Structures are given as structure tokens and as C-alpha cells.
Coordinates of C-alpha atoms in Angstrom, one line a residue:
X30 CA 137.1 51.5 47.4
X31 CA 136.2 53.3 50.3
X32 CA 137.9 50.6 52.7
X33 CA 139.8 47.1 53.0
X34 CA 139.1 46.4 56.4
X35 CA 137.0 47.4 59.6
X36 CA 137.6 47.5 63.2
X37 CA 136.0 43.9 63.5
X38 CA 139.3 42.6 61.7
X39 CA 141.7 45.2 62.9
X40 CA 144.4 43.5 65.5
X41 CA 148.1 43.3 65.7
X42 CA 148.6 41.0 63.1
X43 CA 148.2 43.8 60.6
X44 CA 151.2 45.8 61.9
X45 CA 153.4 47.0 59.4
X46 CA 150.6 46.6 56.7
X47 CA 148.8 49.1 54.9
X48 CA 145.2 49.1 55.3
X49 CA 141.9 51.3 54.4
X50 CA 139.3 52.5 56.7
X51 CA 136.3 54.5 57.1
X52 CA 133.6 55.8 59.3
X53 CA 132.9 58.7 61.7
X54 CA 135.3 61.0 63.4
X55 CA 134.6 60.0 67.1
X56 CA 137.1 62.7 68.5
X57 CA 140.0 64.7 66.8
X58 CA 142.8 65.5 69.5
X59 CA 145.8 68.0 68.6
X60 CA 148.9 67.5 70.2
X61 CA 150.7 70.3 68.8
X62 CA 152.7 68.8 66.1
X63 CA 151.2 65.3 66.2
X64 CA 147.2 65.5 65.8
X65 CA 145.4 62.1 66.8
X66 CA 141.8 61.3 65.7
X67 CA 139.8 58.5 66.6
X68 CA 138.1 56.9 64.0
X69 CA 134.4 54.7 64.8
X70 CA 132.7 52.3 62.6
X71 CA 130.2 49.8 63.4
X72 CA 132.8 47.6 65.5
X73 CA 134.8 49.7 67.3
X74 CA 137.2 52.6 67.0
X75 CA 140.9 52.9 66.2
X76 CA 143.2 55.4 66.5
X77 CA 144.7 57.4 63.2
X78 CA 147.9 59.7 63.7
X79 CA 149.2 62.6 61.8
X80 CA 151.7 65.3 61.8
X81 CA 149.8 67.2 59.4
X82 CA 148.0 69.6 61.3
X83 CA 146.5 71.1 58.1
X84 CA 143.8 68.2 58.1
X85 CA 142.3 69.9 60.9
X86 CA 140.6 72.3 58.9
X87 CA 138.9 69.6 57.0
X88 CA 137.6 68.1 59.9
X89 CA 134.9 68.2 62.8
X90 CA 133.3 65.8 65.0
X91 CA 130.8 63.1 63.2
X92 CA 132.4 63.8 59.6
X93 CA 132.7 60.7 57.5
X94 CA 136.2 59.9 56.6
X95 CA 138.0 56.9 54.3
X96 CA 141.8 56.9 55.5
X97 CA 144.7 54.9 54.0
X98 CA 147.7 54.1 56.2
X99 CA 150.2 52.2 57.9
X100 CA 149.2 50.1 60.9
X101 CA 152.0 50.7 63.8
X102 CA 152.3 49.9 67.5
X103 CA 151.8 52.8 69.8
X104 CA 154.1 54.4 71.4
X105 CA 154.3 53.0 75.3
X106 CA 152.8 56.4 76.7
X107 CA 149.5 56.3 74.5
X108 CA 148.8 52.2 74.8
X109 CA 145.1 52.5 75.7
X110 CA 144.5 48.8 77.9
X111 CA 140.8 49.2 78.1
X112 CA 140.4 49.2 74.0
X113 CA 140.3 46.4 71.6
X114 CA 142.8 48.0 69.3
X115 CA 144.5 49.9 72.1
X116 CA 148.3 49.0 71.4
X117 CA 147.9 49.9 67.6
X118 CA 147.0 53.1 65.4
X119 CA 147.2 54.0 61.8
X120 CA 149.7 56.3 60.6
X121 CA 147.5 58.2 58.0
X122 CA 149.2 58.4 54.5
X123 CA 146.1 59.4 52.5
X124 CA 142.7 60.9 53.9
X125 CA 139.3 61.8 52.3
X126 CA 136.6 63.5 53.9
X127 CA 133.3 61.6 52.5
X128 CA 130.7 64.0 54.0
X129 CA 131.4 66.9 56.4
X130 CA 129.3 67.3 59.9
X131 CA 128.7 70.9 59.4
X132 CA 126.2 71.6 62.7
X133 CA 127.3 71.4 65.9
X134 CA 125.8 68.0 68.0
X135 CA 123.0 68.3 69.9
X136 CA 124.1 66.3 72.3
X137 CA 127.5 63.9 72.7
X138 CA 127.3 60.6 70.9
X139 CA 128.6 58.8 73.8
X140 CA 126.6 59.8 76.3
X141 CA 123.4 60.3 74.4
X142 CA 121.8 59.2 77.5
X143 CA 122.4 61.7 79.7
X144 CA 120.3 63.9 77.3
X145 CA 116.5 64.6 77.4
X146 CA 114.8 62.0 75.1
X147 CA 113.0 64.0 73.3
X148 CA 115.8 65.5 71.8
X149 CA 117.5 62.1 71.2
X150 CA 114.2 60.9 69.9
X151 CA 114.3 63.9 67.1
X152 CA 117.9 63.2 66.3
X153 CA 117.5 59.7 67.0
X154 CA 119.7 58.8 63.6
X155 CA 122.9 60.7 66.1
X156 CA 121.3 58.8 69.0
X157 CA 121.4 55.7 67.4
X158 CA 125.3 55.5 66.2
X159 CA 126.3 55.7 70.1
X160 CA 127.6 52.0 70.7
X161 CA 125.2 51.6 73.4
X162 CA 122.6 51.7 70.7
X163 CA 124.2 49.8 68.4
X164 CA 124.7 47.0 70.8
X165 CA 120.8 47.1 71.3
X166 CA 119.8 46.8 67.7
X167 CA 122.5 44.2 67.2
X168 CA 120.9 42.3 69.6
X169 CA 117.7 43.2 68.6
X170 CA 118.7 41.5 64.4
X171 CA 120.1 38.6 66.6
X172 CA 117.0 37.8 68.5
X173 CA 115.0 38.0 65.7
X174 CA 117.1 35.9 63.6
X175 CA 117.3 33.3 66.7
X176 CA 113.3 33.2 66.9
X177 CA 113.1 32.7 63.1
X178 CA 115.4 30.0 63.5
X179 CA 113.5 28.3 66.3
X180 CA 110.2 28.6 64.7
X181 CA 111.5 27.0 61.5
X182 CA 113.3 24.2 63.3
X183 CA 109.4 23.2 64.5
X184 CA 108.3 23.2 61.2
X185 CA 106.4 26.5 61.1
X186 CA 105.9 28.6 58.3
X187 CA 106.5 32.1 58.2
X188 CA 103.4 34.0 56.3
X189 CA 102.6 37.7 56.1
X190 CA 99.1 38.7 56.8
X191 CA 97.7 42.1 55.2
X192 CA 98.4 45.5 57.1
X193 CA 95.3 47.3 55.4
X194 CA 92.3 45.4 57.1
X195 CA 88.7 45.9 58.7
X196 CA 87.9 47.4 62.0
X197 CA 86.6 44.7 64.3
X198 CA 86.2 45.0 68.3
X199 CA 89.3 43.6 69.5
X200 CA 90.3 45.6 72.7
X201 CA 91.6 48.6 71.6
X202 CA 91.2 51.6 69.4
X203 CA 92.0 51.3 65.6
X204 CA 94.3 53.3 63.6
X205 CA 91.3 54.2 60.5
X206 CA 93.0 55.0 56.7
X207 CA 90.3 56.2 54.6
X208 CA 89.7 54.9 51.4
X209 CA 89.9 57.0 48.1
X210 CA 88.4 54.7 45.6
X211 CA 85.1 53.5 48.2
X212 CA 83.9 56.7 49.4
X213 CA 82.8 56.9 53.2
X214 CA 84.4 54.0 54.0
X215 CA 87.4 52.8 55.7
X216 CA 90.5 50.0 56.6
X217 CA 91.6 49.7 59.6
X218 CA 95.5 48.8 60.9
X219 CA 95.2 45.2 62.4
X220 CA 95.7 45.2 66.2
X221 CA 96.9 41.8 65.5
X222 CA 96.7 39.3 63.1
X223 CA 94.0 37.4 65.4
X224 CA 91.6 36.7 62.5
X225 CA 93.8 35.9 59.9
X226 CA 96.1 33.5 61.6
X227 CA 92.6 31.6 62.7
X228 CA 91.6 32.0 58.8
X229 CA 95.3 30.1 58.2
X230 CA 94.4 27.4 60.2
X231 CA 91.2 26.7 58.2
X232 CA 93.0 26.9 55.3
X233 CA 95.0 24.1 56.5
X234 CA 99.0 25.2 56.7
X235 CA 98.6 23.8 60.5
X236 CA 101.8 25.7 62.0
X237 CA 101.9 29.5 61.0
X238 CA 104.2 32.0 63.0
X239 CA 105.4 36.0 61.9
X240 CA 107.2 38.8 63.1
X241 CA 104.2 40.6 63.4
X242 CA 103.1 44.4 63.3
X243 CA 100.4 45.8 65.5
X244 CA 98.6 48.9 65.7
X245 CA 96.8 50.0 68.9
X246 CA 95.7 53.5 69.3
X247 CA 96.7 53.3 73.3
X248 CA 98.6 55.9 75.6
X249 CA 102.2 55.1 76.1
X250 CA 103.5 53.1 79.1
X251 CA 107.0 52.0 80.2
X252 CA 106.3 48.7 78.9
X253 CA 104.3 49.7 75.8
X254 CA 104.9 51.8 72.7
X255 CA 102.3 54.0 71.7
X256 CA 100.9 53.4 68.0
X257 CA 102.9 50.2 66.8
X258 CA 104.5 47.1 68.1
X259 CA 105.7 43.7 67.2
X260 CA 105.3 39.9 68.1
X261 CA 106.3 36.5 67.6
X262 CA 102.9 35.5 66.3
X263 CA 101.9 32.1 66.4
X264 CA 99.0 29.7 65.5
X265 CA 99.3 26.0 65.9
X266 CA 96.0 23.3 64.5
X267 CA 95.2 20.5 66.2
X268 CA 96.7 21.9 69.5
X269 CA 95.4 21.5 73.0
X270 CA 96.9 24.6 75.7
X271 CA 99.7 22.2 76.8
X272 CA 100.9 22.1 73.1
X273 CA 101.2 25.6 72.9
X274 CA 103.1 26.0 76.5
X275 CA 105.4 23.3 75.2
X276 CA 106.0 25.1 72.5
X277 CA 106.6 29.2 73.9
X278 CA 108.4 27.7 76.4
X279 CA 110.8 26.0 74.3
X280 CA 111.5 29.5 72.1
X281 CA 111.5 31.5 75.2
X282 CA 114.0 29.4 77.6
X283 CA 116.3 29.2 74.4
X284 CA 115.8 33.0 73.8
X285 CA 116.5 33.9 77.4
X286 CA 119.6 31.7 78.0
X287 CA 121.3 32.5 75.2
X288 CA 121.0 36.6 75.1
X289 CA 119.5 37.5 78.6
X290 CA 121.6 39.2 81.4
X291 CA 120.5 36.6 84.3
X292 CA 120.0 33.1 84.6
X293 CA 116.9 30.7 83.2
X294 CA 116.2 28.2 86.3
X295 CA 113.5 25.8 84.7
X296 CA 112.6 25.2 81.0
X297 CA 109.1 24.7 82.8
X298 CA 107.1 27.4 83.7
X299 CA 104.8 27.4 87.0
X300 CA 101.2 28.3 86.4
X301 CA 98.8 29.7 88.5
X302 CA 95.4 30.4 88.4
X303 CA 93.9 34.1 87.6
X304 CA 91.9 34.1 91.1
X305 CA 95.1 32.7 93.0
X306 CA 97.1 35.1 91.3
X307 CA 95.0 38.0 92.4
X308 CA 94.9 36.6 96.0
X309 CA 98.4 36.0 96.6
X310 CA 99.7 39.0 94.4
X311 CA 97.0 41.5 93.8
X312 CA 97.7 41.5 90.2
X313 CA 97.4 39.2 87.1
X314 CA 101.1 40.3 86.4
X315 CA 103.0 39.0 89.1
X316 CA 106.7 40.1 90.1
X317 CA 107.5 36.4 91.5
X318 CA 110.9 38.1 92.4
X319 CA 109.1 39.6 95.6
X320 CA 109.3 36.8 98.0
X321 CA 105.8 38.0 99.7
X322 CA 102.5 36.0 99.2
X323 CA 99.6 37.9 100.1
X324 CA 96.5 36.3 101.7
X325 CA 92.6 36.9 101.6
X326 CA 91.2 37.9 104.7
X327 CA 87.8 38.3 103.8
X328 CA 86.9 35.3 106.4
X329 CA 89.1 36.4 109.0
X330 CA 86.8 39.8 109.0
X331 CA 83.9 38.5 107.6
X332 CA 81.6 39.2 110.7
X333 CA 83.9 42.1 112.1
X334 CA 82.4 45.5 114.2
X335 CA 85.1 47.5 112.5
X336 CA 83.5 49.7 109.9
X337 CA 86.7 49.7 107.6
X338 CA 86.6 46.1 106.9
X339 CA 82.9 45.2 107.2
X340 CA 81.9 43.7 104.1
X341 CA 85.2 45.1 102.3
X342 CA 87.8 43.0 100.2
X343 CA 90.7 42.4 102.2
X344 CA 94.3 41.8 101.3
X345 CA 97.2 40.9 103.9
X346 CA 100.9 39.4 104.5
X347 CA 103.5 39.5 106.9
X348 CA 107.0 40.0 107.0
X349 CA 109.8 41.0 109.4
X350 CA 110.2 44.9 109.0
X351 CA 112.2 45.4 112.2
X352 CA 114.4 48.7 112.8
X353 CA 112.3 50.1 109.9
X354 CA 111.6 54.3 110.9
X355 CA 108.6 55.8 111.4
X356 CA 109.0 57.5 107.5
X357 CA 108.7 53.9 106.5
X358 CA 105.1 53.3 107.4
X359 CA 103.8 56.9 106.8
X360 CA 105.5 56.9 102.8
X361 CA 103.8 53.3 102.3
X362 CA 100.2 54.9 103.6
X363 CA 100.7 58.4 102.0
X364 CA 101.4 55.9 98.3
X365 CA 97.9 54.2 99.3
X366 CA 96.1 57.1 100.0
X367 CA 97.3 58.8 96.3
X368 CA 96.7 55.8 94.7
X369 CA 92.9 56.0 95.8
X370 CA 93.1 54.0 99.1
X371 CA 91.0 55.1 102.3
X372 CA 94.0 54.3 104.4
X373 CA 96.7 51.2 105.4
X374 CA 96.7 49.0 108.3
X375 CA 99.2 47.6 109.9
X376 CA 100.4 45.6 113.5
X377 CA 103.3 44.3 114.9
X378 CA 103.5 40.8 116.5
X379 CA 104.9 40.9 120.2
X380 CA 106.9 38.7 122.4
X381 CA 103.7 37.7 124.1
X382 CA 101.7 36.9 120.6
X383 CA 99.8 39.6 121.3
X384 CA 99.3 42.2 118.4
X385 CA 100.0 46.1 118.4
X386 CA 98.9 49.1 115.8
X387 CA 96.1 51.6 115.7
X388 CA 93.5 48.8 114.9
X389 CA 94.1 46.8 117.0
X390 CA 91.3 47.9 119.6
X391 CA 88.7 48.0 116.7
X392 CA 89.0 44.2 116.6
X393 CA 88.1 41.1 118.6
X394 CA 90.7 39.0 119.9
X395 CA 89.4 35.9 117.8
X396 CA 90.4 38.3 114.7
X397 CA 93.7 39.0 116.1
X398 CA 94.2 35.5 116.2
X399 CA 93.0 34.7 112.7
X400 CA 94.8 37.3 111.3
X401 CA 98.3 35.8 112.6
X402 CA 97.1 32.8 111.5
X403 CA 96.0 33.8 108.1
X404 CA 99.4 35.9 107.6
X405 CA 101.4 33.0 109.2
X406 CA 103.2 35.8 111.3
X407 CA 105.7 35.5 113.9
X408 CA 107.0 37.3 116.8
X409 CA 108.4 40.3 115.4
X410 CA 106.6 40.5 112.2
X411 CA 104.3 43.5 110.9
X412 CA 101.1 42.7 109.4
X413 CA 100.4 45.0 106.7
X414 CA 96.4 45.0 105.5
X415 CA 94.4 46.6 102.9
X416 CA 90.7 46.7 102.5
X417 CA 88.0 48.3 100.0
X418 CA 84.9 47.5 98.6
X419 CA 86.0 48.0 95.2
X420 CA 87.9 44.4 94.9
X421 CA 89.4 45.0 92.0
X422 CA 91.2 48.7 93.3
X423 CA 91.8 46.2 97.0
X424 CA 93.9 44.1 94.7
X425 CA 95.7 46.9 93.2
X426 CA 96.6 48.7 96.1
X427 CA 97.8 45.5 97.7
X428 CA 99.8 44.7 94.9
X429 CA 101.3 48.0 95.0
X430 CA 102.2 47.7 98.8
X431 CA 103.6 43.9 97.8
X432 CA 106.2 45.8 95.6
X433 CA 107.2 48.8 97.8
X434 CA 107.7 46.3 101.3
X435 CA 109.7 43.9 99.1
X436 CA 112.2 46.1 97.1
X437 CA 112.4 48.5 100.4
X438 CA 113.2 45.3 102.8
X439 CA 115.3 43.5 100.4
X440 CA 113.1 40.8 99.1
X441 CA 113.6 40.8 95.6
X442 CA 115.9 38.3 94.2
X443 CA 117.0 39.6 90.9
X444 CA 119.6 36.7 89.9
X445 CA 117.5 35.1 87.1
X446 CA 114.3 35.6 85.6
X447 CA 110.9 34.8 87.0
X448 CA 108.6 33.3 84.8
X449 CA 105.0 31.8 84.9
X450 CA 101.6 31.4 83.1
X451 CA 98.5 33.0 84.9
X452 CA 95.4 30.3 83.3
X453 CA 91.9 30.1 83.6
X454 CA 90.8 33.9 83.5
X455 CA 87.2 34.4 83.6
X456 CA 85.3 34.6 79.7
X457 CA 83.3 37.6 80.9
X458 CA 83.7 40.6 83.5
X459 CA 81.1 43.4 84.1
X460 CA 82.2 46.8 82.2
X461 CA 82.7 49.4 84.7
X462 CA 81.7 52.3 82.3
X463 CA 78.6 50.5 81.2
X464 CA 77.6 47.9 83.5
X465 CA 77.2 45.4 80.7
X466 CA 79.0 42.1 80.4
X467 CA 81.6 42.1 78.2
X468 CA 84.7 39.9 77.2
X469 CA 87.4 39.9 79.8
X470 CA 90.0 38.3 77.2
X471 CA 90.2 37.1 74.1
X472 CA 86.5 36.9 72.4
X473 CA 87.5 34.0 70.4
X474 CA 88.5 32.1 73.4
X475 CA 86.9 28.6 73.7
X476 CA 85.4 28.5 77.0
X477 CA 85.7 26.0 79.5
X478 CA 82.8 23.4 79.5
X479 CA 81.8 24.7 75.9
X480 CA 78.4 25.3 75.1
X481 CA 77.0 23.7 78.2
X482 CA 79.1 26.0 80.6
X483 CA 77.5 29.1 78.4
X484 CA 73.9 27.7 78.4
X485 CA 73.8 26.5 82.3
X486 CA 76.2 28.8 84.1
X487 CA 76.1 32.2 85.4
X488 CA 78.3 34.5 82.5
X489 CA 80.9 35.8 85.5
X490 CA 81.6 32.3 86.9
X491 CA 82.5 30.7 83.0
X492 CA 86.5 30.4 82.4
X493 CA 88.4 30.4 79.4
X494 CA 90.8 28.4 78.0
X495 CA 92.8 31.7 78.1
X496 CA 96.7 32.3 79.4
X497 CA 99.2 34.9 79.7
X498 CA 103.1 34.5 79.9
X499 CA 104.1 36.7 82.7
X500 CA 108.1 37.4 83.7
X501 CA 109.4 39.6 86.5
X502 CA 105.8 41.6 86.3
X503 CA 105.8 42.1 82.6
X504 CA 102.9 40.3 80.7
X505 CA 105.1 39.4 77.8
X506 CA 102.1 37.4 76.0
X507 CA 98.7 36.5 75.7
X508 CA 97.0 33.3 73.8
X509 CA 94.2 31.1 73.9
X510 CA 92.8 28.1 72.5
X511 CA 89.9 29.2 69.8
X512 CA 86.8 28.6 69.9
X513 CA 85.8 26.8 66.2
X514 CA 82.0 26.0 66.7
X515 CA 79.7 27.9 65.0
X516 CA 76.9 27.7 67.7
X517 CA 79.5 28.2 70.8
X518 CA 80.6 31.0 69.0
X519 CA 77.3 32.9 68.7
X520 CA 76.0 32.2 71.9
X521 CA 79.0 33.1 73.5
X522 CA 79.1 36.4 71.5
X523 CA 75.1 37.0 72.6
X524 CA 76.0 36.6 76.1
X525 CA 78.6 40.0 75.3
X526 CA 75.6 41.7 73.9
X527 CA 76.2 40.4 70.4
X528 CA 73.6 39.0 67.9
X529 CA 74.5 37.2 65.3
X530 CA 74.2 39.4 62.9
X531 CA 76.7 41.6 64.5
X532 CA 79.0 38.6 64.3
X533 CA 78.4 37.7 60.7
X534 CA 79.0 41.8 59.9
X535 CA 81.9 42.1 62.2
X536 CA 83.9 38.8 61.8
X537 CA 82.3 37.6 58.6
X538 CA 85.1 36.0 56.9
X539 CA 86.1 33.7 60.1
X540 CA 82.3 33.4 61.3
X541 CA 82.0 31.8 57.6
X542 CA 85.1 30.0 57.4
X543 CA 84.1 28.0 60.2
X544 CA 81.2 26.6 58.6
X545 CA 83.3 24.8 55.9
X546 CA 85.1 23.0 58.3
X547 CA 88.0 24.6 60.6
X548 CA 90.4 22.4 62.7
X549 CA 90.6 22.8 66.3
X550 CA 93.7 25.6 67.1
X551 CA 95.4 27.4 69.3
X552 CA 97.7 30.2 69.8
X553 CA 99.9 33.3 71.7
X554 CA 101.8 36.1 70.4
X555 CA 105.1 36.7 72.6
X556 CA 105.9 40.5 72.6
X557 CA 109.4 41.3 70.8
X558 CA 109.9 44.7 72.2
X559 CA 109.0 43.8 75.6
X560 CA 111.4 40.5 75.7
X561 CA 114.1 43.0 74.1
X562 CA 113.4 45.0 77.3
X563 CA 113.9 42.2 79.5
X564 CA 117.2 40.8 77.7
X565 CA 118.5 44.2 78.4
X566 CA 117.4 45.0 81.9
X567 CA 115.7 48.5 80.3
X568 CA 113.1 50.1 82.1
X569 CA 111.5 51.5 78.6
X570 CA 110.3 49.5 75.6
X571 CA 111.6 53.1 73.6
X572 CA 115.2 51.9 74.4
X573 CA 115.1 48.7 72.1
X574 CA 113.2 50.4 69.4
X575 CA 114.7 52.1 66.4
X576 CA 112.7 54.7 65.7
X577 CA 109.7 55.0 68.7
X578 CA 107.4 57.6 69.1
X579 CA 107.7 59.8 72.1
X580 CA 105.4 59.1 75.4
X581 CA 102.7 61.8 73.6
X582 CA 102.3 59.3 70.3
X583 CA 104.7 61.5 68.5
X584 CA 107.2 61.0 66.2
X585 CA 109.7 63.8 67.1
X586 CA 112.0 63.3 64.3
X587 CA 110.0 62.5 61.0
X588 CA 107.0 65.1 62.6
X589 CA 104.1 62.6 62.5
X590 CA 101.5 63.2 63.2
X591 CA 101.4 66.3 61.1
X592 CA 98.6 68.3 58.9
X593 CA 97.8 67.2 55.4
X594 CA 96.9 69.7 52.4
X595 CA 93.1 70.0 51.8
X596 CA 93.4 68.4 48.3
X597 CA 94.7 65.5 50.3
X598 CA 91.8 65.3 52.4
X599 CA 89.8 65.8 49.2
X600 CA 90.9 62.9 47.6
X601 CA 89.7 60.8 50.4
X602 CA 86.0 62.5 51.1
X603 CA 87.2 63.8 54.6
X604 CA 86.0 67.4 55.7
X605 CA 87.6 68.1 58.8
X606 CA 84.9 70.1 61.4

């Protein structure tokens, strides 16, 4: 036996009793004739005490030991009021070193976050020993358990879907796995269980979910892991968009209310159409904590003589920025220029209602009045304006400007989570690289207006039953009502440049399944890793994953990716060039 009790159960009621504990050596302190050892297990740490300093020769930090001894009250001058077990200690009667730490630690376990991320990832098994990382992984476990509990309450069935599947165009690069048996052919790791969960609806399961691993060859971001991530994948038959909203809102409300570090203001989330989100916030991932709403100024300056505004997409907003030094405006301008913008225009509303600023001499009095009215500017307010011939760049720059100004001026309410739905996404968009029409969101989404809209409308005017959940500026989830009608599906893909043959080849199982009767269905898939990041208030998603890849898509601990032998390559019929 290695132990009879852990630091979780141990307390002052055990004083005078013999116990056996086991764990890591956190620290050893030699006080000359008395040796103190802090032993750490999953639940905390307890002080051990001995007068036998010969034990020091066999001990090093992070060695694993098992100790039998009597629990006693600490001397008054050694009591630690901040520690759960700070009033007791164990007088060592027997100690066994189960595993000796032979190397110098690359960092102090308790202070692992102070070292570089690459070193932490290389020695992740040490980093995970820290109480902070133990707490995070415990929370992850608890959240997953809660998710499963809620979904089971709602009568969803957990069903696993394949990891080795077929490559299909779903928005990102696939991870490909060559087949040894079928020369020249490849499997793909699933970017999401999209087709499988729809096939489960065709199979009559009606309510499906899983904590699904997803694999996408994408560059890392603070809120995106390269390689793999997990999502709470769900799909429902005979469900409308509102049905999905009701389930998802309840799941997220309960998870964030129970485990979050902030308040949840409402069980139901505000719905913002995609176009409105771009105009008001410059992005389809708005951070509603920032109390600034932008306005489109296109109509104000549609006949302007000012070349910087003429024929451009123009966004603007007003705020009270009195007392800000000139450097405040200079830094904003520098950031806009660094992001590809032409510059930043700003003016101030004076006591007499007139405007003061570098652009005032270039715009008419009517435009000045229109600018004040559109932005609802008051005396003393500053009006910031962004203009660009590229609408997407204009919105992106305006979003950045809104964020910087809001944060600098204290216009960000971080006391509660701010959720919203982004709805009414465009069905199609123009691919910037090819200039061709492509899907904006999910190719399996149902177009609003159905087949008639696909036949009669300009493709860029067609909206889809697609939706995102956004919280505090982070896209948490995407979903859609699915297109299950064969003719509508073929027409939708035709507009995006796919022939019927392409559809049958790339999505053959799903296309065929729809011809055997398919219930209407809809779904969504909140990202588990991003949920954990938000619950903990972390800036990086790698802080909530046990064994994440680095920002360069490397597993520094295991040494992946790695070279393989020529023999292994021959087995899978691959020759490197």
C-alpha cells in the first residue's frame, strides 16, 4: 500500500492518528536538526517533519515518496494560516522513495508560467504538475461531464463517428493519411463530423451529440489550436433554427453560470443579423462588452467632393475622449496604417456645434451636420472615421479602432459574459483569390427562400439559415439548418461551381442518403477548448489543453512531426521528392 489518505481528506481531526501519504516532494527545508518536507499530491500539500537529516541524501525536489507517520499539531511559530493544512504536520516514522528525480528541473513547478511557452510545452508533464494546471484540467473534466449530463437530460444520444474518412472541401486543409492496402489512395482526418452527423439523422436517431475531435491544417491563433480541437457536436431532426437556439442557449447558460468567472446576464442571447454586425461592430464576431456602436456613413458622403471619402465604404462613431493627449490619436493612426489603412480621420464637436479637425476644410457644412447626426455626437465628443475602397478592410479596420478606443477610454464592461447570435449570413461570397462565387459559410446550409431563391436571386443577395454564437468577441460555435432536398442541394452547389458529378463524387454518401428520405435537421457545435478558455479568463487556448501543439504546429514534447524510415514510406507507397 502506498497511502491511506490524501490531502483532500486530511484535516485536524486526524491529529494523533497514524496515516500514510504519498506524492511529490515540493520542497525540502533543513533547519539544522529538524528537516521539513512539503509533500504535494493532486489535492494540495502537507508538511512532513523529521529529526533524521540522513533522509536528505536520498531526496530531491519532485521525487515521489510514500510516508507513514503520526499527524500532529504544528508548533505555533510554524503555523501557515494561508494553507488548508497549515496547522498540522506529519511526524515521519517511515519513508520510501518510490521514484527519485535525477535531473535538475527546467523550471520551478509552482512558477512554470514564468518560463517560456516552448520550454513548458517540451516538459509539459512537469508543467501539468503545477496546482494551476491541475485546476484547469480538473475544470475541463468537470465541464465535459456537465455537458454530457445536460445532453443526456435532453434525450440526446452520444455516438462516436470515424476518425479515418474521406477528404472533402469543408473550408480548411485536410490532414491526409495514406493507405497501405489501397495504393495511391488517402484517408483524411475529419475537419468535423459534418456528413456523419447528418447521416445519423437520415438513420433516424433524431438527437445526436459527441465531444468530437476535429482536425484542420490551419495556422495557430490565440483562440485556435493548430492540428486538432474538440467541439460539443450536436444535431437534431425535425428542428428549426429556433429549436437549435433553445437547446444551445440552455447548455451554454448552465455551463457558464456554473463554471464561469463572470455573471451570465440572460438565458437568451441577442440576435444580430450579419450585415448589421458589420456596420455596428465591423466584424461578425462582435465584442459587446465594448459600449460603442458604429454607423455607416456611406450616405452622408455619397456625393462628397473629398477624394478620401468619395466612392468608399465609410464607418464612424463618436465618443467622449476629452483629456486624451495627442499621442492617443497618433498611436491609433499608426495602428490603422500598419494594418493597411490609408489613415484615420477624426474631428471634435465644439461648444458652438461646429467641428474641428484636419478633414473639416475638405467636407461641406451639410456633410458636417450629417456626420454629427449619424454618429449622434454631442458637444465635446470626438468622431472617428475610417474609409476604404475595400469594404472588408474598412470593416476590419473599424473593428480594431472600436476595440482600441473602447479599451483605452474604459468603455469595456467586463463584469459579465456578453453572448449573441449572428444570423442571416450570406449564402455565397466572392473568393478574393479566384474572383469566383463560393460558399460563405457551410455548403450544406439551407438557403432562405429555398430553391426559388437560388433560381431567381443574385447569389450574393441570398441569405442562409446559418448562425454563429459569439461571446466577448470570440466565435464559440457555428451551425446551420441543413439542406436536405436533392434539387435544392444540386442547385446550391451548381452556383458555387460544382457539377452534379462533383457532388456525387465528393459527398456521395450524403447525396445518396437524401434520396432515401431525410428528416429536416439542424445542428451546431460549440468549441470545447474555447469554452474552457473563456471560463478561465485565459488569453491562449493552449492553457486549457493538456498536450497542445506549439504555435508552429509542433509537439515539442513528443517531437512531432518527425521523419520516418524509408521502409515505412515504401509500405504506404510514398516517395519523397
